[in-house]
């Protein structure tokens, strides 16, 4: 067996992204943070899709990740702290809260498959949406603004905020990639595609399908929570739309666009999607939906394994 | 297989390259008559486009064209802004706050606009405000109604030339209590999101202050864009309210009228539509008589008969074959406000093109004229406009719909003083004591 | 306090509207196993066509009662034109693919149709209010209701009965049911599955458009009216059980009544009442209320 070169590639990629980040203009850094944050959510979707499940409700965790830290401080009137204004702690806190909620909901959701899993996950995300709309302390549908002043406790110089967030995003993404890669090569990770193929046989062979699904669900939620936190910090504003079903739908869209062959695919797909949206907005402000729809159709028709298949046959089809 | 891969790689690379080239900043023109690029952000798609976004965009086009041709009446006779032509860049406000923050950054950092005017949605306004400060670019909000912008924070680069929704709902309460002194019960039907919730809260609080002991029948809060209000209308009919408050807009407002009128809702209660003027423009005589209508300020039928108003109405009607509604008025008000500030700064700068800081200094605490009358940038440390407002009742005269029994409310009666939050102000009984 | 009668009536009216929309969706899913996200746009298309036709009809000063026939005509037109174009022109090539990919195909069709509608009809709202008040009011309980709404209920019942009749009594209908149960065996038995798909999709489109056409006189037809409907229709279909007609009816009834009760008694919960119902139903009956027993392949 060939030595696993992936961590090496990931390390090189990390260096390239951090170095390159210095050179690209500010608006491109913002775009990149958006793509990376959303890419994390899509990575979570990839884990679930490998198990044969599609979640139309990742918006729930994406929104929780964004709202968690700051909502707690607003509701209980706490002073701004490390938890709410740190570029590293806030997304991680969001991820943890999302994971905790997923752990509880997972007991229910792990029993469902295909369209029912999708609709039930959608229902929960819409319930969160409805709850947030009702909470005027959190600004209802207008939401509220968030800011960050430190990264991992280190105070940021004015003007360094954007690059600091970019660096944090890149670091978190590569950590996630390494983690995902390790997970998917592990015993539990390999059970995912097996479950998708034939659950009954997996049970007969002694593995617990429910536990594996539950685990994947929680992992996807944590990733979505962290992604939500990062995007929220980058935009500086959060509102309940993060939990709306069209947001979740967009993630599924990008997941199919990227394909499930490689863990890096979601980020490429996310970047290209944000780019297409931006270009469509700029050049066809009146018909950007049409452009998006046609682009998606073209990808589905000509690149059925997602955009990653442009790079040849590396990596087995999941 | 190899050939295909090569082709695809080349295609992708060139597409990416072209895309990046598209992102490159446009070449800058010569100095003196360098056009002033204004990013205009308003709804061009979705439910808010028809009633608000498109009239606003139309208003911007009419204003820019007339200004560049020097056709606007005094005191705005100079061409463009102080002689430099205006160039408008339109961006669709649809897509959510995340998208809008991104697009704002693109406008400022990629497209290098000189200033940004726009934003109808309060959510977008709240999200964009800190980014405008961060990127240090003059930004003018022309329409969004949330009082939170300048009540929650102070800004240097941000201005708002339209008054807040507090004014709309306070004035509505004043109007109905004056019109119906025997009023015993009121109810409401508002869209269940920040705009509807805030409008209802302000109206309810104001009613309780103006008429202590008044009963609240039912507060219906259907989902935004629900479209079907059968059950809600039944609930309102059952409640027996004398007055029903609604901040509905667009398709929802039209649906409420289309579904409520045949069932007698508008006969049983007096309906107050705080943002009803665009609906009046669209539906005309279909709006039942006796409906109280607001235009979020002295716009359209409430506008004073001055030269600016006459010019604007004619220019807009000539071009678009329809009367301009309040979003169009508010957009022109914003553009003229910028022009007034710009030219004041230019005069103070010895006739040379002013810097952004000079324009900002001139804009603060400015008073200027618009097609709706005088605007004073008197709140938010000189960054937030105050204006009076008006309400009236619909009546069909000679087959056309008009508004009668117009009552005007000066800004002081319907706006909280600087430094006081809207909610507290209403609950305190509209104290204007400084 | 609101009388129980008003709650019931309002609930039934809303349910009828939901049922017509959900019927098309559940039929398409049952036969083709495609969750048609473009359903909302087809509904919107029906509404726009109806609004345009009614507007033209009244401008031409023709007999007002004829406008009611235009509603059915709009549905027919949209079904017969849009349905085949989408099915033959696009979906036909995607049948082998994964269920989720098919959902995305329909999602892209939805995006495209939204802008096509905007290109044809613009962003202004259309009103075709005349038929709504045409038939007058009736008083039920203490409240006036329009006869049009009563008509809506009648149409919903008729459509449900008609579709059930076609599915259980006619030959074509029985072939459809066979395909719902097992596509492969049906094909093996010589049923032209491709043609069954075509017919189903066309009928589904017609039903979606009918929902839109019937609603057009009550509302102002605006862009993005289809977006809200999609999730409502999905929720009803999932509650009732995918592919089940009585399921769609029961699901619509439950959602309509719960919503009506919320509006009258507890307006604050109205916003997520439908999702709560869906979550509760799925917890108790994981595959919806009327789910067919499925054989598991080992």
mmCIF file with all atom_site columns, N, CA and C in Angstrom, chain C residues 128-182:
data_model
loop_
_atom_site.group_PDB
_atom_site.id
_atom_site.type_symbol
_atom_site.label_atom_id
_atom_site.label_alt_id
_atom_site.label_comp_id
_atom_site.label_asym_id
_atom_site.label_entity_id
_atom_site.label_seq_id
_atom_site.pdbx_PDB_ins_code
_atom_site.Cartn_x
_atom_site.Cartn_y
_atom_site.Cartn_z
_atom_site.occupancy
_atom_site.B_iso_or_equiv
_atom_site.pdbx_formal_charge
_atom_site.auth_seq_id
_atom_site.auth_comp_id
_atom_site.auth_asym_id
_atom_site.auth_atom_id
_atom_site.pdbx_PDB_model_num
ATOM 1   N N  . UNK C 1 128 ? -56.254 39.814 -10.582 1.00 0.00 ? 128 UNK C N  1
ATOM 2   C CA . UNK C 1 128 ? -57.358 39.370 -11.431 1.00 0.00 ? 128 UNK C CA 1
ATOM 3   C C  . UNK C 1 128 ? -58.513 39.098 -10.493 1.00 0.00 ? 128 UNK C C  1
ATOM 4   N N  . UNK C 1 129 ? -58.877 40.139 -9.755  1.00 0.00 ? 129 UNK C N  1
ATOM 5   C CA . UNK C 1 129 ? -59.758 39.988 -8.615  1.00 0.00 ? 129 UNK C CA 1
ATOM 6   C C  . UNK C 1 129 ? -61.220 39.723 -8.959  1.00 0.00 ? 129 UNK C C  1
ATOM 7   N N  . UNK C 1 130 ? -61.575 40.038 -10.222 1.00 0.00 ? 130 UNK C N  1
ATOM 8   C CA . UNK C 1 130 ? -63.009 40.051 -10.540 1.00 0.00 ? 130 UNK C CA 1
ATOM 9   C C  . UNK C 1 130 ? -63.751 38.758 -10.195 1.00 0.00 ? 130 UNK C C  1
ATOM 10  N N  . UNK C 1 131 ? -63.209 37.598 -10.526 1.00 0.00 ? 131 UNK C N  1
ATOM 11  C CA . UNK C 1 131 ? -63.988 36.378 -10.235 1.00 0.00 ? 131 UNK C CA 1
ATOM 12  C C  . UNK C 1 131 ? -64.219 36.161 -8.747  1.00 0.00 ? 131 UNK C C  1
ATOM 13  N N  . UNK C 1 132 ? -63.357 36.727 -7.881  1.00 0.00 ? 132 UNK C N  1
ATOM 14  C CA . UNK C 1 132 ? -63.486 36.389 -6.468  1.00 0.00 ? 132 UNK C CA 1
ATOM 15  C C  . UNK C 1 132 ? -64.787 36.895 -5.872  1.00 0.00 ? 132 UNK C C  1
ATOM 16  N N  . UNK C 1 133 ? -65.139 38.110 -6.194  1.00 0.00 ? 133 UNK C N  1
ATOM 17  C CA . UNK C 1 133 ? -66.351 38.660 -5.605  1.00 0.00 ? 133 UNK C CA 1
ATOM 18  C C  . UNK C 1 133 ? -67.588 38.399 -6.451  1.00 0.00 ? 133 UNK C C  1
ATOM 19  N N  . UNK C 1 134 ? -67.363 37.785 -7.597  1.00 0.00 ? 134 UNK C N  1
ATOM 20  C CA . UNK C 1 134 ? -68.414 37.620 -8.597  1.00 0.00 ? 134 UNK C CA 1
ATOM 21  C C  . UNK C 1 134 ? -69.644 36.904 -8.077  1.00 0.00 ? 134 UNK C C  1
ATOM 22  N N  . UNK C 1 135 ? -69.404 35.843 -7.328  1.00 0.00 ? 135 UNK C N  1
ATOM 23  C CA . UNK C 1 135 ? -70.516 34.988 -6.958  1.00 0.00 ? 135 UNK C CA 1
ATOM 24  C C  . UNK C 1 135 ? -71.163 35.409 -5.640  1.00 0.00 ? 135 UNK C C  1
ATOM 25  N N  . UNK C 1 136 ? -70.681 36.484 -5.059  1.00 0.00 ? 136 UNK C N  1
ATOM 26  C CA . UNK C 1 136 ? -71.320 36.988 -3.851  1.00 0.00 ? 136 UNK C CA 1
ATOM 27  C C  . UNK C 1 136 ? -70.867 36.285 -2.587  1.00 0.00 ? 136 UNK C C  1
ATOM 28  N N  . UNK C 1 137 ? -71.560 36.600 -1.508  1.00 0.00 ? 137 UNK C N  1
ATOM 29  C CA . UNK C 1 137 ? -71.194 36.069 -0.195  1.00 0.00 ? 137 UNK C CA 1
ATOM 30  C C  . UNK C 1 137 ? -72.252 35.130 0.333   1.00 0.00 ? 137 UNK C C  1
ATOM 31  N N  . UNK C 1 138 ? -71.853 34.277 1.264   1.00 0.00 ? 138 UNK C N  1
ATOM 32  C CA . UNK C 1 138 ? -72.844 33.549 2.069   1.00 0.00 ? 138 UNK C CA 1
ATOM 33  C C  . UNK C 1 138 ? -72.411 33.666 3.519   1.00 0.00 ? 138 UNK C C  1
ATOM 34  N N  . UNK C 1 139 ? -73.372 33.647 4.402   1.00 0.00 ? 139 UNK C N  1
ATOM 35  C CA . UNK C 1 139 ? -73.046 33.745 5.823   1.00 0.00 ? 139 UNK C CA 1
ATOM 36  C C  . UNK C 1 139 ? -73.074 32.364 6.447   1.00 0.00 ? 139 UNK C C  1
ATOM 37  N N  . UNK C 1 140 ? -71.943 32.028 7.016   1.00 0.00 ? 140 UNK C N  1
ATOM 38  C CA . UNK C 1 140 ? -71.884 30.749 7.735   1.00 0.00 ? 140 UNK C CA 1
ATOM 39  C C  . UNK C 1 140 ? -71.464 31.080 9.163   1.00 0.00 ? 140 UNK C C  1
ATOM 40  N N  . UNK C 1 141 ? -72.192 30.575 10.107  1.00 0.00 ? 141 UNK C N  1
ATOM 41  C CA . UNK C 1 141 ? -71.922 30.985 11.479  1.00 0.00 ? 141 UNK C CA 1
ATOM 42  C C  . UNK C 1 141 ? -72.255 32.464 11.553  1.00 0.00 ? 141 UNK C C  1
ATOM 43  N N  . UNK C 1 142 ? -71.412 33.254 12.153  1.00 0.00 ? 142 UNK C N  1
ATOM 44  C CA . UNK C 1 142 ? -71.704 34.682 12.232  1.00 0.00 ? 142 UNK C CA 1
ATOM 45  C C  . UNK C 1 142 ? -70.962 35.460 11.162  1.00 0.00 ? 142 UNK C C  1
ATOM 46  N N  . UNK C 1 143 ? -70.175 34.746 10.331  1.00 0.00 ? 143 UNK C N  1
ATOM 47  C CA . UNK C 1 143 ? -69.262 35.460 9.450   1.00 0.00 ? 143 UNK C CA 1
ATOM 48  C C  . UNK C 1 143 ? -69.603 35.286 7.984   1.00 0.00 ? 143 UNK C C  1
ATOM 49  N N  . UNK C 1 144 ? -69.355 36.334 7.205   1.00 0.00 ? 144 UNK C N  1
ATOM 50  C CA . UNK C 1 144 ? -69.561 36.213 5.761   1.00 0.00 ? 144 UNK C CA 1
ATOM 51  C C  . UNK C 1 144 ? -68.384 35.497 5.119   1.00 0.00 ? 144 UNK C C  1
ATOM 52  N N  . UNK C 1 145 ? -68.672 34.620 4.203   1.00 0.00 ? 145 UNK C N  1
ATOM 53  C CA . UNK C 1 145 ? -67.642 33.990 3.390   1.00 0.00 ? 145 UNK C CA 1
ATOM 54  C C  . UNK C 1 145 ? -68.036 34.156 1.940   1.00 0.00 ? 145 UNK C C  1
ATOM 55  N N  . UNK C 1 146 ? -67.049 34.116 1.067   1.00 0.00 ? 146 UNK C N  1
ATOM 56  C CA . UNK C 1 146 ? -67.407 34.261 -0.341  1.00 0.00 ? 146 UNK C CA 1
ATOM 57  C C  . UNK C 1 146 ? -67.789 32.910 -0.914  1.00 0.00 ? 146 UNK C C  1
ATOM 58  N N  . UNK C 1 147 ? -68.688 32.944 -1.882  1.00 0.00 ? 147 UNK C N  1
ATOM 59  C CA . UNK C 1 147 ? -69.102 31.710 -2.545  1.00 0.00 ? 147 UNK C CA 1
ATOM 60  C C  . UNK C 1 147 ? -67.917 31.112 -3.287  1.00 0.00 ? 147 UNK C C  1
ATOM 61  N N  . UNK C 1 148 ? -67.008 31.986 -3.721  1.00 0.00 ? 148 UNK C N  1
ATOM 62  C CA . UNK C 1 148 ? -65.817 31.505 -4.426  1.00 0.00 ? 148 UNK C CA 1
ATOM 63  C C  . UNK C 1 148 ? -65.037 30.527 -3.569  1.00 0.00 ? 148 UNK C C  1
ATOM 64  N N  . UNK C 1 149 ? -64.878 30.871 -2.279  1.00 0.00 ? 149 UNK C N  1
ATOM 65  C CA . UNK C 1 149 ? -64.145 29.964 -1.396  1.00 0.00 ? 149 UNK C CA 1
ATOM 66  C C  . UNK C 1 149 ? -64.874 28.635 -1.273  1.00 0.00 ? 149 UNK C C  1
ATOM 67  N N  . UNK C 1 150 ? -66.208 28.705 -1.222  1.00 0.00 ? 150 UNK C N  1
ATOM 68  C CA . UNK C 1 150 ? -66.971 27.455 -1.163  1.00 0.00 ? 150 UNK C CA 1
ATOM 69  C C  . UNK C 1 150 ? -66.723 26.644 -2.428  1.00 0.00 ? 150 UNK C C  1
ATOM 70  N N  . UNK C 1 151 ? -66.646 27.356 -3.533  1.00 0.00 ? 151 UNK C N  1
ATOM 71  C CA . UNK C 1 151 ? -66.377 26.705 -4.818  1.00 0.00 ? 151 UNK C CA 1
ATOM 72  C C  . UNK C 1 151 ? -65.022 26.000 -4.782  1.00 0.00 ? 151 UNK C C  1
ATOM 73  N N  . UNK C 1 152 ? -64.067 26.659 -4.129  1.00 0.00 ? 152 UNK C N  1
ATOM 74  C CA . UNK C 1 152 ? -62.723 26.087 -4.010  1.00 0.00 ? 152 UNK C CA 1
ATOM 75  C C  . UNK C 1 152 ? -62.784 24.726 -3.339  1.00 0.00 ? 152 UNK C C  1
ATOM 76  N N  . UNK C 1 153 ? -63.570 24.653 -2.271  1.00 0.00 ? 153 UNK C N  1
ATOM 77  C CA . UNK C 1 153 ? -63.698 23.388 -1.559  1.00 0.00 ? 153 UNK C CA 1
ATOM 78  C C  . UNK C 1 153 ? -64.318 22.336 -2.478  1.00 0.00 ? 153 UNK C C  1
ATOM 79  N N  . UNK C 1 154 ? -65.380 22.743 -3.192  1.00 0.00 ? 154 UNK C N  1
ATOM 80  C CA . UNK C 1 154 ? -66.060 21.805 -4.093  1.00 0.00 ? 154 UNK C CA 1
ATOM 81  C C  . UNK C 1 154 ? -65.093 21.297 -5.159  1.00 0.00 ? 154 UNK C C  1
ATOM 82  N N  . UNK C 1 155 ? -64.325 22.220 -5.734  1.00 0.00 ? 155 UNK C N  1
ATOM 83  C CA . UNK C 1 155 ? -63.369 21.822 -6.774  1.00 0.00 ? 155 UNK C CA 1
ATOM 84  C C  . UNK C 1 155 ? -62.349 20.844 -6.218  1.00 0.00 ? 155 UNK C C  1
ATOM 85  N N  . UNK C 1 156 ? -61.867 21.113 -5.009  1.00 0.00 ? 156 UNK C N  1
ATOM 86  C CA . UNK C 1 156 ? -60.877 20.217 -4.411  1.00 0.00 ? 156 UNK C CA 1
ATOM 87  C C  . UNK C 1 156 ? -61.449 18.819 -4.261  1.00 0.00 ? 156 UNK C C  1
ATOM 88  N N  . UNK C 1 157 ? -62.670 18.747 -3.763  1.00 0.00 ? 157 UNK C N  1
ATOM 89  C CA . UNK C 1 157 ? -63.285 17.433 -3.583  1.00 0.00 ? 157 UNK C CA 1
ATOM 90  C C  . UNK C 1 157 ? -63.463 16.744 -4.934  1.00 0.00 ? 157 UNK C C  1
ATOM 91  N N  . UNK C 1 158 ? -63.961 17.499 -5.904  1.00 0.00 ? 158 UNK C N  1
ATOM 92  C CA . UNK C 1 158 ? -64.177 16.918 -7.238  1.00 0.00 ? 158 UNK C CA 1
ATOM 93  C C  . UNK C 1 158 ? -62.877 16.384 -7.830  1.00 0.00 ? 158 UNK C C  1
ATOM 94  N N  . UNK C 1 159 ? -61.828 17.207 -7.720  1.00 0.00 ? 159 UNK C N  1
ATOM 95  C CA . UNK C 1 159 ? -60.541 16.790 -8.280  1.00 0.00 ? 159 UNK C CA 1
ATOM 96  C C  . UNK C 1 159 ? -60.063 15.521 -7.593  1.00 0.00 ? 159 UNK C C  1
ATOM 97  N N  . UNK C 1 160 ? -60.191 15.495 -6.265  1.00 0.00 ? 160 UNK C N  1
ATOM 98  C CA . UNK C 1 160 ? -59.762 14.303 -5.536  1.00 0.00 ? 160 UNK C CA 1
ATOM 99  C C  . UNK C 1 160 ? -60.536 13.081 -5.987  1.00 0.00 ? 160 UNK C C  1
ATOM 100 N N  . UNK C 1 161 ? -61.852 13.225 -6.087  1.00 0.00 ? 161 UNK C N  1
ATOM 101 C CA . UNK C 1 161 ? -62.683 12.097 -6.502  1.00 0.00 ? 161 UNK C CA 1
ATOM 102 C C  . UNK C 1 161 ? -62.324 11.670 -7.923  1.00 0.00 ? 161 UNK C C  1
ATOM 103 N N  . UNK C 1 162 ? -62.149 12.661 -8.793  1.00 0.00 ? 162 UNK C N  1
ATOM 104 C CA . UNK C 1 162 ? -61.847 12.350 -10.196 1.00 0.00 ? 162 UNK C CA 1
ATOM 105 C C  . UNK C 1 162 ? -60.541 11.585 -10.325 1.00 0.00 ? 162 UNK C C  1
ATOM 106 N N  . UNK C 1 163 ? -59.516 12.074 -9.635  1.00 0.00 ? 163 UNK C N  1
ATOM 107 C CA . UNK C 1 163 ? -58.212 11.404 -9.744  1.00 0.00 ? 163 UNK C CA 1
ATOM 108 C C  . UNK C 1 163 ? -58.285 10.001 -9.157  1.00 0.00 ? 163 UNK C C  1
ATOM 109 N N  . UNK C 1 164 ? -58.977 9.863  -8.038  1.00 0.00 ? 164 UNK C N  1
ATOM 110 C CA . UNK C 1 164 ? -59.107 8.529  -7.443  1.00 0.00 ? 164 UNK C CA 1
ATOM 111 C C  . UNK C 1 164 ? -59.833 7.604  -8.400  1.00 0.00 ? 164 UNK C C  1
ATOM 112 N N  . UNK C 1 165 ? -60.888 8.120  -9.017  1.00 0.00 ? 165 UNK C N  1
ATOM 113 C CA . UNK C 1 165 ? -61.648 7.320  -9.968  1.00 0.00 ? 165 UNK C CA 1
ATOM 114 C C  . UNK C 1 165 ? -60.751 6.851  -11.109 1.00 0.00 ? 165 UNK C C  1
ATOM 115 N N  . UNK C 1 166 ? -60.010 7.817  -11.675 1.00 0.00 ? 166 UNK C N  1
ATOM 116 C CA . UNK C 1 166 ? -59.144 7.472  -12.797 1.00 0.00 ? 166 UNK C CA 1
ATOM 117 C C  . UNK C 1 166 ? -58.123 6.419  -12.390 1.00 0.00 ? 166 UNK C C  1
ATOM 118 N N  . UNK C 1 167 ? -57.580 6.576  -11.185 1.00 0.00 ? 167 UNK C N  1
ATOM 119 C CA . UNK C 1 167 ? -56.538 5.638  -10.773 1.00 0.00 ? 167 UNK C CA 1
ATOM 120 C C  . UNK C 1 167 ? -57.076 4.244  -10.487 1.00 0.00 ? 167 UNK C C  1
ATOM 121 N N  . UNK C 1 168 ? -58.307 4.165  -9.976  1.00 0.00 ? 168 UNK C N  1
ATOM 122 C CA . UNK C 1 168 ? -58.768 2.835  -9.570  1.00 0.00 ? 168 UNK C CA 1
ATOM 123 C C  . UNK C 1 168 ? -59.697 2.183  -10.570 1.00 0.00 ? 168 UNK C C  1
ATOM 124 N N  . UNK C 1 169 ? -60.360 2.987  -11.407 1.00 0.00 ? 169 UNK C N  1
ATOM 125 C CA . UNK C 1 169 ? -61.347 2.370  -12.296 1.00 0.00 ? 169 UNK C CA 1
ATOM 126 C C  . UNK C 1 169 ? -60.913 2.302  -13.755 1.00 0.00 ? 169 UNK C C  1
ATOM 127 N N  . UNK C 1 170 ? -60.067 3.213  -14.180 1.00 0.00 ? 170 UNK C N  1
ATOM 128 C CA . UNK C 1 170 ? -59.717 3.167  -15.596 1.00 0.00 ? 170 UNK C CA 1
ATOM 129 C C  . UNK C 1 170 ? -58.448 2.350  -15.792 1.00 0.00 ? 170 UNK C C  1
ATOM 130 N N  . UNK C 1 171 ? -58.275 1.912  -17.012 1.00 0.00 ? 171 UNK C N  1
ATOM 131 C CA . UNK C 1 171 ? -57.141 1.044  -17.310 1.00 0.00 ? 171 UNK C CA 1
ATOM 132 C C  . UNK C 1 171 ? -55.827 1.812  -17.146 1.00 0.00 ? 171 UNK C C  1
ATOM 133 N N  . UNK C 1 172 ? -55.830 3.037  -17.745 1.00 0.00 ? 172 UNK C N  1
ATOM 134 C CA . UNK C 1 172 ? -54.622 3.853  -17.641 1.00 0.00 ? 172 UNK C CA 1
ATOM 135 C C  . UNK C 1 172 ? -54.248 4.081  -16.188 1.00 0.00 ? 172 UNK C C  1
ATOM 136 N N  . UNK C 1 173 ? -55.275 4.334  -15.389 1.00 0.00 ? 173 UNK C N  1
ATOM 137 C CA . UNK C 1 173 ? -55.035 4.585  -13.980 1.00 0.00 ? 173 UNK C CA 1
ATOM 138 C C  . UNK C 1 173 ? -54.414 3.385  -13.299 1.00 0.00 ? 173 UNK C C  1
ATOM 139 N N  . UNK C 1 174 ? -54.928 2.205  -13.630 1.00 0.00 ? 174 UNK C N  1
ATOM 140 C CA . UNK C 1 174 ? -54.377 1.017  -12.983 1.00 0.00 ? 174 UNK C CA 1
ATOM 141 C C  . UNK C 1 174 ? -52.943 0.774  -13.401 1.00 0.00 ? 174 UNK C C  1
ATOM 142 N N  . UNK C 1 175 ? -52.624 1.121  -14.638 1.00 0.00 ? 175 UNK C N  1
ATOM 143 C CA . UNK C 1 175 ? -51.233 0.986  -15.079 1.00 0.00 ? 175 UNK C CA 1
ATOM 144 C C  . UNK C 1 175 ? -50.350 1.905  -14.249 1.00 0.00 ? 175 UNK C C  1
ATOM 145 N N  . UNK C 1 176 ? -50.863 3.112  -13.985 1.00 0.00 ? 176 UNK C N  1
ATOM 146 C CA . UNK C 1 176 ? -50.121 4.086  -13.178 1.00 0.00 ? 176 UNK C CA 1
ATOM 147 C C  . UNK C 1 176 ? -49.840 3.531  -11.791 1.00 0.00 ? 176 UNK C C  1
ATOM 148 N N  . UNK C 1 177 ? -50.874 2.933  -11.207 1.00 0.00 ? 177 UNK C N  1
ATOM 149 C CA . UNK C 1 177 ? -50.719 2.390  -9.859  1.00 0.00 ? 177 UNK C CA 1
ATOM 150 C C  . UNK C 1 177 ? -49.693 1.263  -9.867  1.00 0.00 ? 177 UNK C C  1
ATOM 151 N N  . UNK C 1 178 ? -49.716 0.476  -10.946 1.00 0.00 ? 178 UNK C N  1
ATOM 152 C CA . UNK C 1 178 ? -48.738 -0.604 -11.060 1.00 0.00 ? 178 UNK C CA 1
ATOM 153 C C  . UNK C 1 178 ? -47.328 -0.043 -11.067 1.00 0.00 ? 178 UNK C C  1
ATOM 154 N N  . UNK C 1 179 ? -47.139 1.014  -11.813 1.00 0.00 ? 179 UNK C N  1
ATOM 155 C CA . UNK C 1 179 ? -45.803 1.609  -11.879 1.00 0.00 ? 179 UNK C CA 1
ATOM 156 C C  . UNK C 1 179 ? -45.410 2.174  -10.522 1.00 0.00 ? 179 UNK C C  1
ATOM 157 N N  . UNK C 1 180 ? -46.393 2.729  -9.776  1.00 0.00 ? 180 UNK C N  1
ATOM 158 C CA . UNK C 1 180 ? -46.092 3.247  -8.440  1.00 0.00 ? 180 UNK C CA 1
ATOM 159 C C  . UNK C 1 180 ? -45.539 2.132  -7.564  1.00 0.00 ? 180 UNK C C  1
ATOM 160 N N  . UNK C 1 181 ? -46.146 0.979  -7.688  1.00 0.00 ? 181 UNK C N  1
ATOM 161 C CA . UNK C 1 181 ? -45.712 -0.097 -6.803  1.00 0.00 ? 181 UNK C CA 1
ATOM 162 C C  . UNK C 1 181 ? -44.360 -0.658 -7.165  1.00 0.00 ? 181 UNK C C  1
ATOM 163 N N  . UNK C 1 182 ? -44.166 -0.912 -8.455  1.00 0.00 ? 182 UNK C N  1
ATOM 164 C CA . UNK C 1 182 ? -42.871 -1.475 -8.843  1.00 0.00 ? 182 UNK C CA 1
ATOM 165 C C  . UNK C 1 182 ? -42.616 -1.189 -10.313 1.00 0.00 ? 182 UNK C C  1
#
